[in-house]
Coordinates of C-alpha atoms in Angstrom, one line a residue:
Chain A
M208 CA -3.1 -16.9 8.7
D209 CA 0.3 -16.3 10.5
K210 CA 1.4 -14.4 7.4
L211 CA -1.7 -12.0 7.6
F212 CA -0.8 -11.2 11.3
V213 CA 2.7 -10.5 10.2
Y214 CA 1.5 -8.2 7.5
L215 CA -1.0 -6.5 9.9
Q216 CA 2.2 -5.1 11.6
Y217 CA 2.9 -3.0 8.8
P218 CA 1.5 0.6 9.3
F219 CA 0.3 0.9 5.6
V220 CA -1.8 -2.4 6.0
R221 CA -3.6 -0.9 8.9
Y222 CA -4.1 2.5 7.2
A223 CA -5.6 0.4 4.2
L224 CA -8.0 -1.3 6.5
I225 CA -9.0 1.9 8.3
V226 CA -9.6 3.8 5.0
G227 CA -11.2 0.8 3.3
V228 CA -13.8 0.3 6.1
L229 CA -14.5 4.1 6.2
I230 CA -15.0 4.5 2.5
A231 CA -17.1 1.2 2.3
L232 CA -19.4 2.6 5.0
C233 CA -19.9 6.0 3.4
S234 CA -20.4 4.7 -0.1
S235 CA -23.1 2.2 1.1
L236 CA -24.9 5.0 3.1
L237 CA -25.4 7.0 0.0
G238 CA -25.6 4.1 -2.4
V239 CA -29.3 3.4 -1.3
T240 CA -30.3 6.9 -2.1
L241 CA -28.5 6.8 -5.4
V242 CA -30.0 3.6 -6.5
L243 CA -33.5 4.6 -5.5
K244 CA -33.0 7.8 -7.4
R245 CA -32.0 5.9 -10.6
F246 CA -28.6 7.4 -10.4
S247 CA -26.6 4.1 -10.1
F248 CA -24.2 5.1 -12.8
I249 CA -23.4 8.4 -11.5
G250 CA -20.3 6.7 -9.5
D251 CA -18.9 5.8 -12.8
G252 CA -19.3 9.2 -14.3
L253 CA -18.0 11.1 -11.5
S254 CA -15.0 8.9 -10.9
H255 CA -14.0 9.5 -14.7
V256 CA -14.4 13.2 -13.9
A257 CA -12.1 12.8 -10.9
F258 CA -9.7 11.0 -13.1
G259 CA -9.6 13.8 -15.7
A260 CA -9.2 16.4 -12.8
M261 CA -6.4 14.2 -11.6
A262 CA -4.7 14.5 -15.0
V263 CA -4.8 18.2 -14.8
A264 CA -3.5 18.3 -11.4
G265 CA -0.6 16.1 -12.6
V266 CA 0.1 18.3 -15.6
L267 CA 0.0 21.3 -13.3
N268 CA 2.6 19.4 -11.1
L269 CA 0.6 20.0 -7.9
S270 CA 1.8 18.1 -5.0
N271 CA -1.6 17.9 -3.4
E272 CA -4.2 16.9 -6.2
M273 CA -7.3 17.1 -4.0
I274 CA -7.2 21.0 -4.4
V275 CA -8.3 20.4 -8.1
V276 CA -9.9 17.1 -7.9
L277 CA -12.4 17.6 -5.1
P278 CA -13.8 21.1 -6.4
V279 CA -14.2 19.8 -10.0
T280 CA -15.9 16.5 -9.0
V281 CA -18.2 18.4 -6.7
I282 CA -19.2 20.8 -9.6
C283 CA -19.8 18.0 -12.0
A284 CA -21.8 16.1 -9.3
I285 CA -24.1 19.2 -8.8
L286 CA -24.5 19.6 -12.6
L287 CA -25.4 15.9 -13.0
L288 CA -27.9 15.6 -10.2
R289 CA -29.7 18.8 -11.1
T290 CA -30.1 17.7 -14.8
G291 CA -33.6 16.2 -14.1
N292 CA -35.8 19.3 -14.4
D293 CA -34.7 22.1 -16.8
T294 CA -32.0 20.8 -19.3
K295 CA -32.0 19.6 -22.7
I296 CA -29.6 16.8 -22.2
K297 CA -31.4 14.3 -19.7
G298 CA -29.8 12.0 -16.8
D299 CA -28.2 9.1 -18.3
A300 CA -27.1 11.0 -21.5
A301 CA -25.5 13.6 -19.4
I302 CA -23.6 11.2 -17.1
A303 CA -22.5 9.3 -20.3
M304 CA -21.2 12.4 -22.1
I305 CA -19.2 13.8 -19.0
S306 CA -18.0 10.4 -18.2
V307 CA -16.3 9.5 -21.5
G308 CA -15.4 13.0 -22.1
A309 CA -13.4 13.5 -19.0
L310 CA -11.9 10.2 -19.3
A311 CA -10.7 10.8 -22.8
F312 CA -9.3 14.4 -22.0
G313 CA -7.7 13.0 -18.8
Y314 CA -5.8 10.5 -20.7
L315 CA -5.0 12.7 -23.6
L316 CA -3.5 15.2 -21.1
M317 CA -1.6 12.5 -19.3
N318 CA 0.1 11.5 -22.6
I319 CA 0.7 14.9 -24.1
F320 CA 2.0 16.6 -20.8
S321 CA 3.5 13.5 -19.1
T322 CA 5.3 14.4 -16.0
S323 CA 5.9 10.8 -15.1
A324 CA 8.1 8.0 -16.7
N325 CA 5.4 5.6 -16.5
V326 CA 2.2 6.8 -17.9
S327 CA 0.6 3.4 -18.6
G328 CA 1.4 2.7 -14.9
D329 CA -0.2 5.8 -13.6
V330 CA -3.3 5.3 -15.8
C331 CA -3.7 1.8 -14.8
S332 CA -3.2 2.5 -11.0
T333 CA -6.0 5.3 -11.2
L334 CA -8.5 3.3 -13.2
F335 CA -8.0 0.1 -11.2
G336 CA -6.9 1.3 -7.9
S337 CA -3.9 -1.2 -8.1
T338 CA -2.0 -1.0 -4.7
S339 CA -3.0 2.8 -4.1
I340 CA -4.8 1.9 -1.0
L341 CA -1.6 0.3 0.3
T342 CA 0.6 3.5 -0.3
L343 CA -1.4 6.0 1.6
S344 CA 0.4 8.5 3.7
R345 CA -0.6 9.4 7.0
W346 CA -2.0 12.8 6.0
E347 CA -4.2 11.0 3.5
V348 CA -5.5 8.6 6.1
W349 CA -6.5 11.6 8.3
L350 CA -8.2 13.4 5.5
C351 CA -10.3 10.3 4.8
V352 CA -11.1 9.8 8.3
V353 CA -12.3 13.5 8.7
L354 CA -14.3 13.5 5.5
S355 CA -15.8 10.1 6.2
L356 CA -17.0 11.2 9.6
A357 CA -18.4 14.3 8.0
V358 CA -20.3 12.3 5.5
A359 CA -21.6 9.9 8.2
A360 CA -22.7 12.7 10.3
I361 CA -24.4 14.8 7.7
F362 CA -26.2 11.5 6.6
I363 CA -27.4 10.7 10.0
L364 CA -28.3 14.4 10.8
F365 CA -30.3 14.9 7.6
Y366 CA -31.6 11.2 7.3
N367 CA -35.4 12.3 7.4
R368 CA -35.0 14.9 4.6
I369 CA -32.7 12.6 2.5
F370 CA -35.4 9.8 2.9
A371 CA -38.1 12.2 1.8
V372 CA -36.2 13.6 -1.1
T373 CA -35.2 10.1 -2.3
F374 CA -38.7 8.7 -2.5
D375 CA -40.9 11.6 -3.8
E376 CA -39.4 14.9 -4.4
N377 CA -42.6 16.5 -5.4
F378 CA -44.3 15.4 -2.2
S379 CA -41.4 16.5 -0.1
R380 CA -41.4 20.0 -2.0
A381 CA -45.1 20.3 -1.1
A382 CA -44.5 19.3 2.4
G383 CA -42.2 22.4 2.7
V384 CA -38.7 20.7 2.5
N385 CA -36.2 22.5 0.2
A386 CA -35.5 19.5 -2.3
D387 CA -33.0 21.5 -4.3
R388 CA -30.9 22.2 -1.1
Y389 CA -30.9 18.4 -0.3
N390 CA -30.2 17.3 -3.8
L391 CA -27.2 19.7 -3.6
L392 CA -26.2 18.1 -0.4
I393 CA -26.6 14.5 -1.8
A394 CA -24.4 15.7 -5.0
V395 CA -21.5 17.0 -2.8
I396 CA -21.4 14.0 -0.4
T397 CA -21.5 11.8 -3.5
A398 CA -18.5 13.7 -5.0
V399 CA -16.6 13.6 -1.8
I400 CA -17.2 9.8 -1.6
I401 CA -16.1 9.1 -5.0
V402 CA -12.9 11.0 -4.7
L403 CA -12.1 9.2 -1.5
A404 CA -13.1 5.9 -3.2
M405 CA -10.6 6.2 -6.0
N406 CA -7.9 5.2 -3.8
L407 CA -9.7 2.2 -2.8
V408 CA -10.8 0.5 -6.0
G409 CA -9.9 3.0 -8.7
S410 CA -12.0 4.9 -11.0
L411 CA -13.7 1.8 -13.1
L412 CA -14.7 0.0 -10.1
I413 CA -16.3 2.8 -7.9
S414 CA -19.8 2.1 -9.0
A415 CA -19.5 -1.3 -7.6
L416 CA -19.1 0.1 -4.1
V417 CA -22.0 2.3 -4.4
I418 CA -24.4 -0.3 -6.0
F419 CA -23.7 -3.8 -4.9
P420 CA -24.3 -3.2 -1.0
A421 CA -27.5 -1.4 -1.6
L422 CA -28.8 -4.0 -4.2
S423 CA -27.8 -6.9 -1.9
A424 CA -29.6 -5.3 1.1
M425 CA -32.7 -4.7 -0.9
R426 CA -32.9 -8.4 -1.8
I427 CA -33.5 -9.1 2.0
Y428 CA -35.1 -6.1 3.4
G429 CA -37.9 -3.8 2.2
S430 CA -37.8 -0.5 4.4
F431 CA -35.4 2.3 3.7
R432 CA -33.9 2.0 7.3
S433 CA -33.2 -1.7 7.3
V434 CA -31.8 -1.6 3.8
T435 CA -29.4 1.3 4.7
I436 CA -28.2 -0.4 7.9
C437 CA -27.8 -3.8 6.3
S438 CA -26.2 -2.2 3.2
A439 CA -23.6 -0.4 5.4
I440 CA -22.8 -3.8 7.3
L441 CA -22.5 -5.8 4.0
S442 CA -20.3 -3.1 2.5
V443 CA -17.9 -3.0 5.4
V444 CA -17.7 -6.7 5.6
S445 CA -17.1 -6.9 1.9
A446 CA -14.5 -4.4 1.8
L447 CA -12.6 -5.8 5.0
G448 CA -12.7 -9.4 3.4
G449 CA -11.5 -8.1 0.1
I450 CA -8.7 -6.2 1.4
L451 CA -7.5 -9.0 3.7
V452 CA -7.7 -11.6 0.9
S453 CA -5.8 -9.4 -1.4
I454 CA -3.1 -8.8 1.2
A455 CA -2.9 -12.4 2.1
F456 CA -2.9 -13.7 -1.7
G457 CA -1.3 -10.8 -3.4
T458 CA -4.5 -10.2 -5.6
P459 CA -5.3 -6.8 -6.9
V460 CA -7.0 -4.9 -4.1
G461 CA -9.8 -3.1 -6.1
S462 CA -11.2 -6.0 -8.0
T463 CA -11.0 -8.3 -5.0
I464 CA -13.2 -6.0 -3.0
V465 CA -15.6 -5.9 -6.0
A466 CA -15.6 -9.7 -6.3
A467 CA -16.4 -9.8 -2.5
D468 CA -19.2 -7.6 -3.1
A469 CA -20.6 -9.6 -6.1
L470 CA -20.2 -12.8 -4.0
V471 CA -22.2 -11.1 -1.1
F472 CA -24.9 -10.0 -3.6
G473 CA -25.2 -13.7 -4.7
I474 CA -25.7 -14.9 -1.4
C475 CA -28.2 -12.2 -0.5
W476 CA -30.0 -13.0 -3.8
L477 CA -30.2 -16.6 -2.7
I478 CA -31.5 -15.7 0.9
G479 CA -34.0 -13.3 -0.7
S480 CA -35.3 -16.0 -2.9
L481 CA -35.7 -18.4 0.0
K482 CA -37.5 -15.9 1.9
K483 CA -40.2 -15.4 -0.8
Chain B
M42 CA 47.8 -6.8 42.0
C43 CA 47.4 -4.3 39.2
A44 CA 47.8 -7.1 36.7
A45 CA 45.2 -9.0 38.4
L46 CA 42.7 -6.1 38.3
I47 CA 43.5 -5.6 34.6
L48 CA 42.9 -9.1 33.9
L49 CA 39.5 -9.1 35.9
C50 CA 38.0 -5.9 34.7
G51 CA 36.2 -5.6 31.2
C52 CA 33.1 -7.5 30.9
S53 CA 30.5 -9.1 33.2
K54 CA 32.0 -12.7 33.0
E55 CA 35.2 -11.3 34.4
E56 CA 33.4 -9.4 37.1
A57 CA 31.6 -12.6 38.1
R58 CA 35.0 -14.4 38.3
A59 CA 36.4 -11.5 40.5
A60 CA 33.6 -11.9 42.9
S61 CA 34.5 -15.8 43.2
V62 CA 38.1 -15.1 44.1
S63 CA 38.7 -15.9 47.8
N64 CA 40.5 -13.6 50.2
Q65 CA 42.8 -16.2 51.3
Q66 CA 44.4 -16.8 47.9
N67 CA 47.5 -14.8 46.9
V68 CA 48.1 -13.0 43.4
S69 CA 50.0 -15.9 41.8
D70 CA 47.2 -18.4 42.9
V71 CA 44.6 -16.2 41.4
I72 CA 46.4 -15.7 38.1
E73 CA 47.0 -19.6 37.8
D74 CA 43.5 -20.2 38.7
L75 CA 42.2 -17.7 36.1
A76 CA 44.7 -19.0 33.5
S77 CA 43.5 -22.7 33.8
K78 CA 39.9 -21.6 33.6
Q79 CA 40.6 -19.4 30.6
E80 CA 42.4 -22.4 29.0
E81 CA 39.3 -24.6 29.5
E82 CA 37.0 -22.2 28.2
T83 CA 39.1 -21.7 24.9
N84 CA 39.2 -25.4 24.4
E85 CA 35.2 -25.4 25.0
Q86 CA 34.8 -22.5 22.4
Q87 CA 37.2 -24.3 19.8
P88 CA 34.6 -26.3 18.0
Q89 CA 32.3 -23.3 17.6
E90 CA 35.1 -21.3 16.1
S91 CA 36.0 -24.0 13.8
A92 CA 32.4 -24.0 12.6
E93 CA 32.3 -20.4 11.7
P94 CA 33.6 -20.5 8.2
E95 CA 30.6 -22.7 7.2
T96 CA 28.4 -19.7 7.8
A97 CA 30.8 -17.2 6.5
P98 CA 30.2 -15.9 2.8
V99 CA 30.9 -18.6 0.4
P100 CA 31.0 -17.5 -3.2
A101 CA 29.1 -19.8 -5.6
I102 CA 27.9 -19.8 -9.2
D103 CA 24.4 -20.4 -10.2
E104 CA 23.4 -21.9 -13.7
S105 CA 23.3 -18.4 -15.5
G106 CA 26.9 -17.7 -14.2
V107 CA 25.8 -15.2 -11.4
R108 CA 28.0 -15.1 -8.3
L109 CA 25.8 -16.1 -5.3
M110 CA 26.8 -14.9 -1.8
N111 CA 25.4 -14.8 1.6
C112 CA 24.7 -11.5 3.4
S113 CA 27.2 -11.1 6.2
G114 CA 25.0 -9.0 8.6
N115 CA 21.6 -9.6 10.1
V116 CA 18.7 -8.9 7.6
D117 CA 16.4 -6.2 9.2
I118 CA 13.7 -6.2 6.5
D119 CA 13.2 -9.4 4.6
L120 CA 10.9 -8.9 1.6
T121 CA 11.5 -12.3 -0.1
G122 CA 8.7 -14.1 1.6
M123 CA 6.2 -11.4 0.7
N124 CA 3.6 -11.3 -2.2
A125 CA 3.8 -8.7 -4.9
N126 CA 1.4 -6.2 -3.3
M127 CA 3.4 -6.1 -0.1
I128 CA 6.8 -5.9 -1.7
Y129 CA 5.5 -3.1 -3.9
S130 CA 4.0 -1.2 -1.1
E131 CA 6.9 -1.7 1.4
V132 CA 9.2 -0.5 -1.5
Y133 CA 6.9 2.4 -2.2
N134 CA 7.2 3.3 1.6
M135 CA 10.9 3.3 1.5
M136 CA 10.9 5.7 -1.3
A137 CA 8.1 8.0 0.5
E138 CA 9.8 7.8 3.9
P139 CA 13.5 6.8 3.3
D140 CA 14.9 8.2 6.7
A141 CA 13.1 5.5 8.6
Y142 CA 15.1 2.8 6.7
I143 CA 18.6 4.2 6.5
G144 CA 21.2 1.9 7.7
K145 CA 19.0 -1.2 7.7
T146 CA 19.8 -4.4 5.8
I147 CA 17.1 -5.1 3.4
R148 CA 16.7 -8.4 1.3
I149 CA 14.6 -8.0 -1.7
Y150 CA 13.3 -10.2 -4.5
G151 CA 12.6 -8.9 -8.0
M152 CA 13.6 -8.5 -11.5
Y153 CA 17.1 -7.5 -12.3
T154 CA 17.6 -4.4 -14.6
H155 CA 20.8 -2.5 -15.7
H156 CA 21.2 0.9 -17.1
Y157 CA 24.2 2.6 -18.3
E158 CA 24.3 6.5 -18.3
E159 CA 26.5 7.8 -20.9
S160 CA 26.6 11.6 -19.7
S161 CA 28.0 10.4 -16.2
D162 CA 29.6 7.2 -17.4
R163 CA 28.0 5.3 -14.7
H164 CA 26.2 1.9 -14.5
Y165 CA 23.0 1.7 -12.5
Y166 CA 21.7 -1.7 -11.2
A167 CA 18.3 -2.2 -9.9
C168 CA 16.0 -4.8 -8.4
V169 CA 12.4 -4.0 -9.7
V170 CA 9.1 -5.2 -8.2
R171 CA 5.9 -5.2 -9.9
D172 CA 2.5 -5.1 -8.1
A173 CA -0.3 -7.5 -8.5
L174 CA -1.7 -6.0 -11.6
A175 CA 1.8 -5.8 -13.1
C176 CA 1.4 -2.3 -14.3
C177 CA 3.0 -0.4 -11.6
A178 CA 6.6 -1.0 -10.7
S179 CA 8.9 0.3 -8.0
G180 CA 12.5 -0.7 -7.6
L181 CA 15.7 -0.3 -5.6
E182 CA 19.1 0.5 -6.8
F183 CA 21.9 -1.6 -5.5
T184 CA 25.7 -1.5 -5.6
L185 CA 27.3 -4.9 -5.3
T186 CA 30.4 -5.4 -3.3
D187 CA 33.9 -5.5 -4.8
D188 CA 33.8 -9.2 -5.0
Y189 CA 31.6 -8.7 -8.1
V190 CA 33.2 -8.1 -11.4
W191 CA 31.1 -6.4 -14.2
P192 CA 29.9 -8.0 -16.2
D193 CA 30.9 -11.6 -15.6
D194 CA 29.4 -12.0 -12.1
Y195 CA 26.3 -10.0 -12.8
P196 CA 22.9 -11.6 -13.6
P197 CA 21.3 -11.6 -17.2
E198 CA 19.2 -8.6 -17.8
G199 CA 15.5 -9.4 -16.7
S200 CA 16.3 -12.3 -14.5
E201 CA 14.7 -12.8 -11.0
I202 CA 17.2 -12.2 -8.3
V203 CA 17.5 -11.7 -4.5
V204 CA 19.6 -9.0 -3.4
A205 CA 20.6 -8.0 0.1
G206 CA 22.4 -4.8 1.0
V207 CA 22.4 -1.7 3.4
F208 CA 19.9 0.8 2.7
E209 CA 21.2 4.4 2.1
V210 CA 20.2 7.7 0.5
Y211 CA 22.6 9.6 -1.7
Q212 CA 22.4 12.8 -3.8
D213 CA 22.4 12.0 -7.7
G214 CA 22.5 15.3 -9.4
Y215 CA 19.4 17.1 -8.3
F216 CA 17.7 14.0 -7.2
K217 CA 17.7 12.1 -3.9
A218 CA 18.4 8.5 -4.9
L219 CA 18.0 5.3 -2.8
N220 CA 20.6 2.6 -2.8
L221 CA 21.4 -0.8 -1.2
S222 CA 25.2 -0.6 -0.7
D223 CA 27.5 -3.4 -0.1
A224 CA 25.0 -5.7 -1.7
V225 CA 25.2 -9.3 -2.4
I226 CA 23.2 -11.5 -4.7
E227 CA 21.8 -14.4 -2.9
K228 CA 20.4 -17.7 -3.8
Y229 CA 16.6 -17.5 -3.8
T230 CA 14.9 -19.8 -1.4
P231 CA 11.2 -19.2 -0.9
N232 CA 10.4 -17.9 2.6
T233 CA 7.2 -19.5 3.8
E234 CA 7.2 -17.8 7.0
G235 CA 6.4 -14.4 5.6

């Protein structure tokens, strides 16, 4: 415990906790919507797209990768979330195709046009998060704070419309809600969260941040509002616990957070079973 | 009088003594008084001075033939008690913001590695630290003191070492490089206090 307090004096540990909590909060807010819209796997697909975009940014030697990563991920999110209606390649197939395609191209580019002496290290770090969350600069922390607050504000502001679009798109259209616009909004927010979350848990584990808290909350509560609030609390607690455990015991940050999420899901499943 | 003044000024202890001098004493009394007090103090300090060599750097040789020494100055940043994540992150920060660490004495625990650059005929020695996943590594180059003779006093490649030295930044060709100068290799003792 004393060791943990000593570690907390380091600025990069405090940055990690701030960013971790904010990302966990944002991902859980949107997680409920994505799970209910049957887009649980979109986090995985978009994170692979972000990985590919990051590889391109690396090849182009850009000091600020966000310039490439964020727009590319947003465009792909829009394409994926709009596939439901008028496309030949439907939902899960489109996600799988873009996901593995971006991953393969990203890795290929990183190998052929390598600008780093440690390609395997870079790949491993991007896929599994590694210690990226502990090596954030002040600029990255501020960017994350601003984007997270924007995401939370948009969600709260458009809560009713997002709720309507989530449960019944056709009904909300009939009621005069511009469903396409809100689907676009959800796609953009999802992309922003995915790009931010890559620092926390890496590409391969992002889906856990989106899915686990929402599913855990659904074991206990039934209403959209209760599930959303419970999901946010569980996600923040799991992220905080996971980061603290990984700092104290030297375990990999991303996988420790996901393990904490899985543990919380197990507890919620038990509570849900007892309630019935 | 001048002699007395010269003797009395300098640091706070002497100032305190000056305050205790009575106006009724003459110069020779004061000098005698001070001389006897100083002799007493010197006698009291002697055991401490004789104990100093025990804490001074004492070269030793470990099982692998590496010369072990103690760092002469105070260590500002001790990374030896930290886990892999924390060491990796702190070293990463040193590379990202080196100015904040210049002049500080740093003690680090990691894997010893050596590289010889033929073009510049220069040896590079580094202590490499891996993160918890063991896929990412960051390291610090170090330059041992002149007490170390290459290659006899240097550790075997890949061995775990503790190095302490003063952090500095230097220009190596086109690159800004980090280095622990006047470094010594110390005996590894797990620091449980963190």
